[in-house]
PDB file of C-alpha atoms in Angstrom:
ATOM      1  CA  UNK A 208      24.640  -1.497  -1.293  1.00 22.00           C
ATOM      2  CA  UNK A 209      20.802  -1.339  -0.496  1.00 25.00           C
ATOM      3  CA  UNK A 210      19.561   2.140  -2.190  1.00 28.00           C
ATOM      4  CA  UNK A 211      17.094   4.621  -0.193  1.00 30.00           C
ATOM      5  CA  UNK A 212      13.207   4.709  -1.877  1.00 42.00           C
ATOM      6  CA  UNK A 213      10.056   6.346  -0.125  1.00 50.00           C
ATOM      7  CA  UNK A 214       8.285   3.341   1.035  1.00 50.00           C
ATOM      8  CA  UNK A 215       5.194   3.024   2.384  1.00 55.00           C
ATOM      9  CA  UNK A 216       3.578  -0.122   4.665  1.00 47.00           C
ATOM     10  CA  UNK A 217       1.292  -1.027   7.201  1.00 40.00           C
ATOM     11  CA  UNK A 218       0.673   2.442   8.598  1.00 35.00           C
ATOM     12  CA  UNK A 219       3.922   4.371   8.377  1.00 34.00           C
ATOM     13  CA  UNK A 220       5.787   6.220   5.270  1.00 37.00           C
ATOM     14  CA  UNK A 221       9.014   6.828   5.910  1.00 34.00           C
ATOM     15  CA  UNK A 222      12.361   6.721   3.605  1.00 35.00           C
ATOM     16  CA  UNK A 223      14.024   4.199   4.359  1.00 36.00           C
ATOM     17  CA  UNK A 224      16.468   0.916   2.722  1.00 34.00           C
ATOM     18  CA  UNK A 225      14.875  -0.794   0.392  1.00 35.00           C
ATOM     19  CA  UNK A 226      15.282  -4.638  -0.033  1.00 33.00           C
ATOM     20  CA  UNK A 227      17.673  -5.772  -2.814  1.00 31.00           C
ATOM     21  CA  UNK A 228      14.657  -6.824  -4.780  1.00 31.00           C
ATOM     22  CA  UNK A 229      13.665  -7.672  -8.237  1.00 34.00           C
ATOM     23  CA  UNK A 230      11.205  -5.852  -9.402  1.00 37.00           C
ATOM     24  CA  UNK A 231       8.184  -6.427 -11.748  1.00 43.00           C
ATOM     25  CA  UNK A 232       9.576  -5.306 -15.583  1.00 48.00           C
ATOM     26  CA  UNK A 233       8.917  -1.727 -15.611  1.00 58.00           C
ATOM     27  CA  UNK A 234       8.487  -1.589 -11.721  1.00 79.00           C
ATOM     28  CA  UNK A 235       4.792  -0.200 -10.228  1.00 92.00           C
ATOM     29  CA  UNK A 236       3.580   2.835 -11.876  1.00 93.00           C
ATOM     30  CA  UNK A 237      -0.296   3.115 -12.394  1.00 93.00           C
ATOM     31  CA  UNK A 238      -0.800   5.329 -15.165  1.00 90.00           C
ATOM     32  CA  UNK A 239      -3.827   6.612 -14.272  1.00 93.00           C
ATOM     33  CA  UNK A 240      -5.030   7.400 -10.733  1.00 96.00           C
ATOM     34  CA  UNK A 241      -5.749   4.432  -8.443  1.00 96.00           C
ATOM     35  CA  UNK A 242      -7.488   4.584  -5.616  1.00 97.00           C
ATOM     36  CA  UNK A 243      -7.784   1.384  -3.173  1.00 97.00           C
ATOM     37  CA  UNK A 244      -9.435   1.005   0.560  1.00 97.00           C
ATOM     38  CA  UNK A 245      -7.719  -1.615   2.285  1.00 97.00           C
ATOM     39  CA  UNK A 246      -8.038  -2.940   5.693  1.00 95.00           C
ATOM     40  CA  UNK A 247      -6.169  -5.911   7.461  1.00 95.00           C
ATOM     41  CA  UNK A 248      -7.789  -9.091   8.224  1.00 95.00           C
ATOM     42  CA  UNK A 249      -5.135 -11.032   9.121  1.00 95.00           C
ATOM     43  CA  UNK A 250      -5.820 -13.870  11.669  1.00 94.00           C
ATOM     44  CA  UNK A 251      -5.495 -12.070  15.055  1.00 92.00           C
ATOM     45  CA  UNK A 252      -6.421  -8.755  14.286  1.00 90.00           C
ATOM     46  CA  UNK A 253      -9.394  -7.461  16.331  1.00 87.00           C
ATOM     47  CA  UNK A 254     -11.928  -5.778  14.485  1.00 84.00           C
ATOM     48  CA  UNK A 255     -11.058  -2.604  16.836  1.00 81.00           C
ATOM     49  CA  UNK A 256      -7.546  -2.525  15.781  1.00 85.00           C
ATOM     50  CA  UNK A 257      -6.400   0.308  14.433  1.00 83.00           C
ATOM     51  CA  UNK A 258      -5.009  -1.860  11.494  1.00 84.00           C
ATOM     52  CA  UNK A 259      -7.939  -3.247  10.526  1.00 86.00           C
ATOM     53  CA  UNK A 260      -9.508   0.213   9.828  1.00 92.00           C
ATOM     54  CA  UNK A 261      -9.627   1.684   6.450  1.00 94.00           C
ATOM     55  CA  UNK A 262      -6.929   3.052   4.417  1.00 95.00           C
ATOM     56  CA  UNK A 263      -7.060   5.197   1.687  1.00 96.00           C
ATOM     57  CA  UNK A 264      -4.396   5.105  -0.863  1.00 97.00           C
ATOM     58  CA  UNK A 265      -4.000   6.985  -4.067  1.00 97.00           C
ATOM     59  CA  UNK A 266      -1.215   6.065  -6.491  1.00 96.00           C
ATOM     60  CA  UNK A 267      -0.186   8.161  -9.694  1.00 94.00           C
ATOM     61  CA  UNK A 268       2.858   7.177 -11.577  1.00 93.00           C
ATOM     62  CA  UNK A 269       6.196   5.795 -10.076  1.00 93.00           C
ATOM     63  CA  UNK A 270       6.456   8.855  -8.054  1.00 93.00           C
ATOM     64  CA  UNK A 271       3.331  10.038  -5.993  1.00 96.00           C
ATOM     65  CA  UNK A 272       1.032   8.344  -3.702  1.00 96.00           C
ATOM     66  CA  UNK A 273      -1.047   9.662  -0.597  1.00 97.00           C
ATOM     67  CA  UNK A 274      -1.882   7.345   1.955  1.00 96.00           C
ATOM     68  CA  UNK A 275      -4.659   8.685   4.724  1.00 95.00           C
ATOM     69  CA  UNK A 276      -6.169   6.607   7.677  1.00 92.00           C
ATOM     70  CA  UNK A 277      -8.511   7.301  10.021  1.00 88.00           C
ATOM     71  CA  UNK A 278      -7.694   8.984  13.600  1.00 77.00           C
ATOM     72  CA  UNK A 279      -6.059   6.328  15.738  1.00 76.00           C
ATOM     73  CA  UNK A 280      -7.615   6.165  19.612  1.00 72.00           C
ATOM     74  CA  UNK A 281      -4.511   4.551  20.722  1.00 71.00           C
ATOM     75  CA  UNK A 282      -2.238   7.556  19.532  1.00 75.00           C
ATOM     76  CA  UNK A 283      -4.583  10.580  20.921  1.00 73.00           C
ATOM     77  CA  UNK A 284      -6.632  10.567  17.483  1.00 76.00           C
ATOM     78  CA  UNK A 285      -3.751  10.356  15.425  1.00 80.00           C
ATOM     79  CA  UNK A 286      -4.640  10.901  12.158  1.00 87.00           C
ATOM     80  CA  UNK A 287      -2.030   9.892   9.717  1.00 92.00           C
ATOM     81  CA  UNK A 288      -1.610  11.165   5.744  1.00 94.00           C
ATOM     82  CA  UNK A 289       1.675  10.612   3.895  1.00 96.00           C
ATOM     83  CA  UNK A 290       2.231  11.816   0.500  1.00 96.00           C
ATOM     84  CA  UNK A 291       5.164  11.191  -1.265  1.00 96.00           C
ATOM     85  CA  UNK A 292       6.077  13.389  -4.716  1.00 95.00           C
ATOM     86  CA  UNK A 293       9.506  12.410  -5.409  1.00 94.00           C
ATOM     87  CA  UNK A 294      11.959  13.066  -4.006  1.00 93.00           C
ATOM     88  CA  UNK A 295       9.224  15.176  -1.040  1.00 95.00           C
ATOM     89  CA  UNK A 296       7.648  12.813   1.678  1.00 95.00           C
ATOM     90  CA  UNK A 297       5.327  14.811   4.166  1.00 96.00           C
ATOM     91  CA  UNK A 298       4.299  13.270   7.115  1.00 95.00           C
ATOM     92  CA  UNK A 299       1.232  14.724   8.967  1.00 94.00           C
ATOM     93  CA  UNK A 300      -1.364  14.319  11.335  1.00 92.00           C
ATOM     94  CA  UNK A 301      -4.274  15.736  10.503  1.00 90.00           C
ATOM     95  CA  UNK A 302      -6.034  16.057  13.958  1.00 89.00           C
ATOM     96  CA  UNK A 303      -3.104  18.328  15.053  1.00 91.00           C
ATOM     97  CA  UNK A 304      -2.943  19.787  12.133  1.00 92.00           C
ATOM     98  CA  UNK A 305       1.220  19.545  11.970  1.00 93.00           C
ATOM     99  CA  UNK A 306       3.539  18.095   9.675  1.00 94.00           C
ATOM    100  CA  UNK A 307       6.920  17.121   8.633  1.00 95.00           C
ATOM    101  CA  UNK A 308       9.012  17.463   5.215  1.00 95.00           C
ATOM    102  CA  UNK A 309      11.932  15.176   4.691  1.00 94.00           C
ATOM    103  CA  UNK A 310      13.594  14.910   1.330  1.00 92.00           C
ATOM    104  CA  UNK A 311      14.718  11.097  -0.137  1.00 90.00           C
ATOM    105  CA  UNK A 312      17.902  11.415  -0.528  1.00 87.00           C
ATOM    106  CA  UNK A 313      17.914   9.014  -3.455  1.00 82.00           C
ATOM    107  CA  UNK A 314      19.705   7.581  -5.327  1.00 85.00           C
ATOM    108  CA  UNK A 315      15.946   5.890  -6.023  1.00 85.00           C
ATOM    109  CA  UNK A 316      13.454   8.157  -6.509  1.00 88.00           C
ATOM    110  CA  UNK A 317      10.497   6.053  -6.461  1.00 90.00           C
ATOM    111  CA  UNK A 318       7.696   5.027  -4.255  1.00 92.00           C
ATOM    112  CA  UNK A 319       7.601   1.636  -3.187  1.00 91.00           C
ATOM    113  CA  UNK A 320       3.789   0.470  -1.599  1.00 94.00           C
ATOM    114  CA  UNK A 321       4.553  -3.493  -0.907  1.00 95.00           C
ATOM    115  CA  UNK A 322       0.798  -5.392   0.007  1.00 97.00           C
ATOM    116  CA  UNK A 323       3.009  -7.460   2.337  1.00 96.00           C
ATOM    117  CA  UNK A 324       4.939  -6.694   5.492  1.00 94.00           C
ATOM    118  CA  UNK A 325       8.911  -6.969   4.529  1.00 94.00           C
ATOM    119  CA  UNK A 326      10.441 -10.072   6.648  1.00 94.00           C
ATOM    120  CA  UNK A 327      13.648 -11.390   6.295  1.00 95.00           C
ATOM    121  CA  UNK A 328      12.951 -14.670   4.834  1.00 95.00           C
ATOM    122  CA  UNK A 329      10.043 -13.164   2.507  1.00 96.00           C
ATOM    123  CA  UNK A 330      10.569 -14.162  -1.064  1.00 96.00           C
ATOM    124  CA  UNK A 331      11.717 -11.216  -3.243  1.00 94.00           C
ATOM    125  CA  UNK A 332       9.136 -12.333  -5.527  1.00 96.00           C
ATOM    126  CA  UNK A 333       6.310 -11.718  -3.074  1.00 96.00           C
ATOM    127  CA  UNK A 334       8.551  -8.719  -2.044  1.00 94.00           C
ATOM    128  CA  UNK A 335       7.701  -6.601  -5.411  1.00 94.00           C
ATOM    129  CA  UNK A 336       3.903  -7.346  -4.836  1.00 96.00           C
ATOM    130  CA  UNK A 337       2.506  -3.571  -4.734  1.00 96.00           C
ATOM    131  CA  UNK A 338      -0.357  -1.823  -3.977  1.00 97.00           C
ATOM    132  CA  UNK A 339      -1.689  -0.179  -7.303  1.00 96.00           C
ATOM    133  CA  UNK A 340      -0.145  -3.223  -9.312  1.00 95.00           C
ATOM    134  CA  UNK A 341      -1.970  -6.494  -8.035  1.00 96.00           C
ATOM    135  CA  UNK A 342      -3.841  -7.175 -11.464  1.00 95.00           C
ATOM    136  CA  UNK A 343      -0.233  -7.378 -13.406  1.00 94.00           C
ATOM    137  CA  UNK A 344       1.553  -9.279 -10.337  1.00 96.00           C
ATOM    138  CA  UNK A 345      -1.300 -12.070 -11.060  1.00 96.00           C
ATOM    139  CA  UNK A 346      -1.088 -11.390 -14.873  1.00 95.00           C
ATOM    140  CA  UNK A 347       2.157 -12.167 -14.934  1.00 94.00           C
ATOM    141  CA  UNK A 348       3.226 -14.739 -12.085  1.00 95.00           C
ATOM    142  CA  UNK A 349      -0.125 -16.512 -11.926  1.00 93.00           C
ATOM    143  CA  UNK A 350      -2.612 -15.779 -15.379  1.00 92.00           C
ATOM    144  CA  UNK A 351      -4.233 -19.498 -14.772  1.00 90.00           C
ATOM    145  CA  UNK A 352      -6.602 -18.751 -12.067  1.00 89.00           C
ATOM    146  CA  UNK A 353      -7.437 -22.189  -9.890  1.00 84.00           C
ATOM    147  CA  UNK A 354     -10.710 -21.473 -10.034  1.00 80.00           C
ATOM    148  CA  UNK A 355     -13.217 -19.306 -11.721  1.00 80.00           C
ATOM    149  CA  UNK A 356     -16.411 -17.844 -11.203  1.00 75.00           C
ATOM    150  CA  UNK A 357     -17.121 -18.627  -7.269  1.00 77.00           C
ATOM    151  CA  UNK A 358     -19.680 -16.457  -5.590  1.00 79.00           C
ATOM    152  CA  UNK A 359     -18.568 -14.032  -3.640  1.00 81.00           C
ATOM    153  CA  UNK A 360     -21.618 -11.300  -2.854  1.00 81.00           C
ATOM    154  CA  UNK A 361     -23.202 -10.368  -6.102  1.00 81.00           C
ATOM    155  CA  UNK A 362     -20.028 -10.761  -7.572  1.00 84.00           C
ATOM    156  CA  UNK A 363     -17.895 -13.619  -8.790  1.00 90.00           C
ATOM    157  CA  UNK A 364     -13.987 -14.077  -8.097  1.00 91.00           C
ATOM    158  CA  UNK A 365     -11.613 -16.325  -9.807  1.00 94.00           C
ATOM    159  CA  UNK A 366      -9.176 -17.940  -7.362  1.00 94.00           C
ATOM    160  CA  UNK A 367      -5.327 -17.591  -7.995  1.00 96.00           C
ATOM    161  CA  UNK A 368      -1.738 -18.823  -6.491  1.00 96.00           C
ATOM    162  CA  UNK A 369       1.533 -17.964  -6.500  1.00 96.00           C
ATOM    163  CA  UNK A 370       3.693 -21.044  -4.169  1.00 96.00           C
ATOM    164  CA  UNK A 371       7.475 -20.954  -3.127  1.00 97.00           C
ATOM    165  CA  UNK A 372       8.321 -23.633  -1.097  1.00 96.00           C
ATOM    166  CA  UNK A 373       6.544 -23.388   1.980  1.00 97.00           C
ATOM    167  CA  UNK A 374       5.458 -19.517   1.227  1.00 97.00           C
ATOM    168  CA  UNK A 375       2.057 -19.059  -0.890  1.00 97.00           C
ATOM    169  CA  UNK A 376       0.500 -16.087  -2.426  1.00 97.00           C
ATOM    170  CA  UNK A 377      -3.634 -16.729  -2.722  1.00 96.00           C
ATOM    171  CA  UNK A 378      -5.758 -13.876  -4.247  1.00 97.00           C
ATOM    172  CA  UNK A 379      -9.259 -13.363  -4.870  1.00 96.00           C
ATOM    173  CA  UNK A 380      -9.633 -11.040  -7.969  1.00 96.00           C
ATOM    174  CA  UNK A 381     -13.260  -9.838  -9.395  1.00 94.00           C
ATOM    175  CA  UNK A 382     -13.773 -12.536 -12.238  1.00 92.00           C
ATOM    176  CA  UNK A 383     -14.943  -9.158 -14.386  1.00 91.00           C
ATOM    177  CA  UNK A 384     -12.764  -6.377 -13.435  1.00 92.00           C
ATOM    178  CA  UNK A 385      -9.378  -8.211 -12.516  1.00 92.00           C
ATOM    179  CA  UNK A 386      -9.336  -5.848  -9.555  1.00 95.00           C
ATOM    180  CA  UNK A 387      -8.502  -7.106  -6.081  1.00 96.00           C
ATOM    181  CA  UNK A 388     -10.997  -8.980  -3.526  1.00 96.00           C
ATOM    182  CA  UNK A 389      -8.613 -10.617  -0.780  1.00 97.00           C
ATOM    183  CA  UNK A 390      -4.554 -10.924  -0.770  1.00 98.00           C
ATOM    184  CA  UNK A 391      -3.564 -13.901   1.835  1.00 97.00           C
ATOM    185  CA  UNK A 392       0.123 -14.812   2.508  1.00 98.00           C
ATOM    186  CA  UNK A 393       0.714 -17.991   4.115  1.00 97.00           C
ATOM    187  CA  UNK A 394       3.440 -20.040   5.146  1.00 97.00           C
ATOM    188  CA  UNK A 395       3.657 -23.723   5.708  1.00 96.00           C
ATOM    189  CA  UNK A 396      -0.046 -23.574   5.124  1.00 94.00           C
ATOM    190  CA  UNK A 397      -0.714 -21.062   8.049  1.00 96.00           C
ATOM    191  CA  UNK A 398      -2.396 -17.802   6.868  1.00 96.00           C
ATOM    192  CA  UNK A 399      -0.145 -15.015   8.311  1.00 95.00           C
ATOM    193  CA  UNK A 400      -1.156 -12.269   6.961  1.00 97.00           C
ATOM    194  CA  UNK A 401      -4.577 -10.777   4.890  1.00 97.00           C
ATOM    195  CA  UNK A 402      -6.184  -7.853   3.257  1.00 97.00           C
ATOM    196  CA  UNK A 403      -8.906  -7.183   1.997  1.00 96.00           C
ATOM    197  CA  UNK A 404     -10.058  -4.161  -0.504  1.00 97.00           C
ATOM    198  CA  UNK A 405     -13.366  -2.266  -0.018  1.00 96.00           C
ATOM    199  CA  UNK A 406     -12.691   0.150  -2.957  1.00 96.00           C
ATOM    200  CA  UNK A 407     -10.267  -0.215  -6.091  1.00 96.00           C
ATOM    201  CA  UNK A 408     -10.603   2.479  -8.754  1.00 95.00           C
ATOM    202  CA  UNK A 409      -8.340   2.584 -11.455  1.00 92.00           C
ATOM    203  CA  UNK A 410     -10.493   5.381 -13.327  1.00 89.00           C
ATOM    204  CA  UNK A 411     -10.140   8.435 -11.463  1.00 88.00           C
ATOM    205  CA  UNK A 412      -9.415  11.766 -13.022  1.00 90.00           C
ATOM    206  CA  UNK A 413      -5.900  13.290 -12.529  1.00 92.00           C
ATOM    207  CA  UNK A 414      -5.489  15.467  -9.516  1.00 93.00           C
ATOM    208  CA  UNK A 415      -2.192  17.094  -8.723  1.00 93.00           C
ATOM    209  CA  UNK A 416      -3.683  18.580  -5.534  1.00 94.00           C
ATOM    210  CA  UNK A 417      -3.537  15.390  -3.920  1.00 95.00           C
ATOM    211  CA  UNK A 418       0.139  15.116  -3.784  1.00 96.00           C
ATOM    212  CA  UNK A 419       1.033  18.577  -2.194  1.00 94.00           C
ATOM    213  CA  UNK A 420       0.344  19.404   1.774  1.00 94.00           C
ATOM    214  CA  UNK A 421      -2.895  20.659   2.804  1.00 92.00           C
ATOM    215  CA  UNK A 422      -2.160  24.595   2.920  1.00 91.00           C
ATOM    216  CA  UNK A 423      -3.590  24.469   6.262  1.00 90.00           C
ATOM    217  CA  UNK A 424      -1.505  22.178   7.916  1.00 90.00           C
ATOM    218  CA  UNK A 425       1.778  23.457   9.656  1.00 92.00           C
ATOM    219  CA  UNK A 426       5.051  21.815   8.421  1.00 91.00           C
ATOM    220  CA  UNK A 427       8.330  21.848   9.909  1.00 92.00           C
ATOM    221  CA  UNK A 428      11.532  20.763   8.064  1.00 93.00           C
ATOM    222  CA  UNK A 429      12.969  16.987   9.188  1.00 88.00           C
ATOM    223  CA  UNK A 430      15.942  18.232  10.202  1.00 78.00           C
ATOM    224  CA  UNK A 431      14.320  21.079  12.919  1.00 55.00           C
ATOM    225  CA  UNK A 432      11.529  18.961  14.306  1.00 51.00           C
ATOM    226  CA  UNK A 433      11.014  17.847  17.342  1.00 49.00           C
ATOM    227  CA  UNK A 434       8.711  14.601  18.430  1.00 47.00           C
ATOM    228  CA  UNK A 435       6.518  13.110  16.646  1.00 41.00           C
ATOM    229  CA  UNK A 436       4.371  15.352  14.036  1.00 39.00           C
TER     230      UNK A 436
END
């Protein structure tokens, strides 16, 4: 039986099933706080989309992460932030200055952050690939990098690959830092999907504030609210 985990993709947080999956030895949990920009560059994503505007994502542990984007003109100036403390998962949107509190109901009480969208016939390898955790996905299903120092800015980037049949993991990681450049997915040679990281911190001082609501923010219980927050 699938278990319930807070998971967060794209640009929703919800709890919801998670995928029968098997997980990197010790599972995702940064133990210092991480904090990553990413935007989507996948092929057919217009600059203007709201998915291919920043996202700011903060990881601590196998238990917290905050995820905040920036107000979404299609939605009214939606603007989303999600932060999950196990087993709490708020909902909000800050323009409105509302929110909702739902409780995972377990029997999982960890946060799941997958770099790629969940599809059916994903491979559960490529499945446990999570935001926070890129450097020890590539450490430890892809240390030989396929090529090293190519220019990339005033940086350089080695080039690695992860292939399963006709699905392929390609990432672009700084050739000093191991941190993240570019993720692409592809399948049967097609890029499908790609991001790209403007930030990735893995330094940051500890901040417990980060994981609780804003105190200005009103928040209803899941079970008593009404529409969308």
């Amino acid at each position: 039986m699938p278990v319930l985990a807070a998971t967060v993709s794209g640009s929703m947080a919800i709890a919801q099933p998670a995928l029968p999956i098997a997980p990197l030895p010790g599972g995702c949990a940064p133990e210092t706080l991480t904090r990553l920009v990413v935007r989507d560059i996948s092929p057919g994503v217009a600059a203007a989309d709201s998915r291919a505007q920043p996202r700011t994502m903060v990881r601590r542990g196998a238990m917290q992460l905050r995820s905040e984007e920036l107000p979404d003109l299609s939605r009214g100036g939606e603007t989303r932030l999600v932060i999950i403390s196990e087993p709490d998962v708020w909902t909000i949107d800050l323009a409105r200055r509302r929110g909702v509190h739902s409780v995972d109901p377990g029997p999982e009480f960890v946060v799941r952050a997958p770099v790629l969208p969940i599809t059916p016939d994903l491979p559960a390898l490529f499945a446990t690939l999570e935001f926070g955790c890129e450097a020890a996905f590539v450490a430890a299903n892809a240390p030989k990098a396929a090529q090293v120092g190519a220019p990339w800015g005033t940086s350089q980037v080695s080039v690695h690959s992860v292939n399963i049949g006709e699905h392929s993991l390609a990432f672009l990681m700084d050739s000093r830092t191991s941190k993240p450049v570019i993720i692409t997915y592809s399948k049967a040679e097609r890029a499908v999907f790609s991001i790209r990281y403007d930030a990735f911190r893995n330094d940051q001082p500890d901040n417990p504030t980060l994981f609780t609501p804003p105190k200005s923010v009103q928040i209803v219980e899941a079970a008593t609210a009404v529409g969308k927050p």
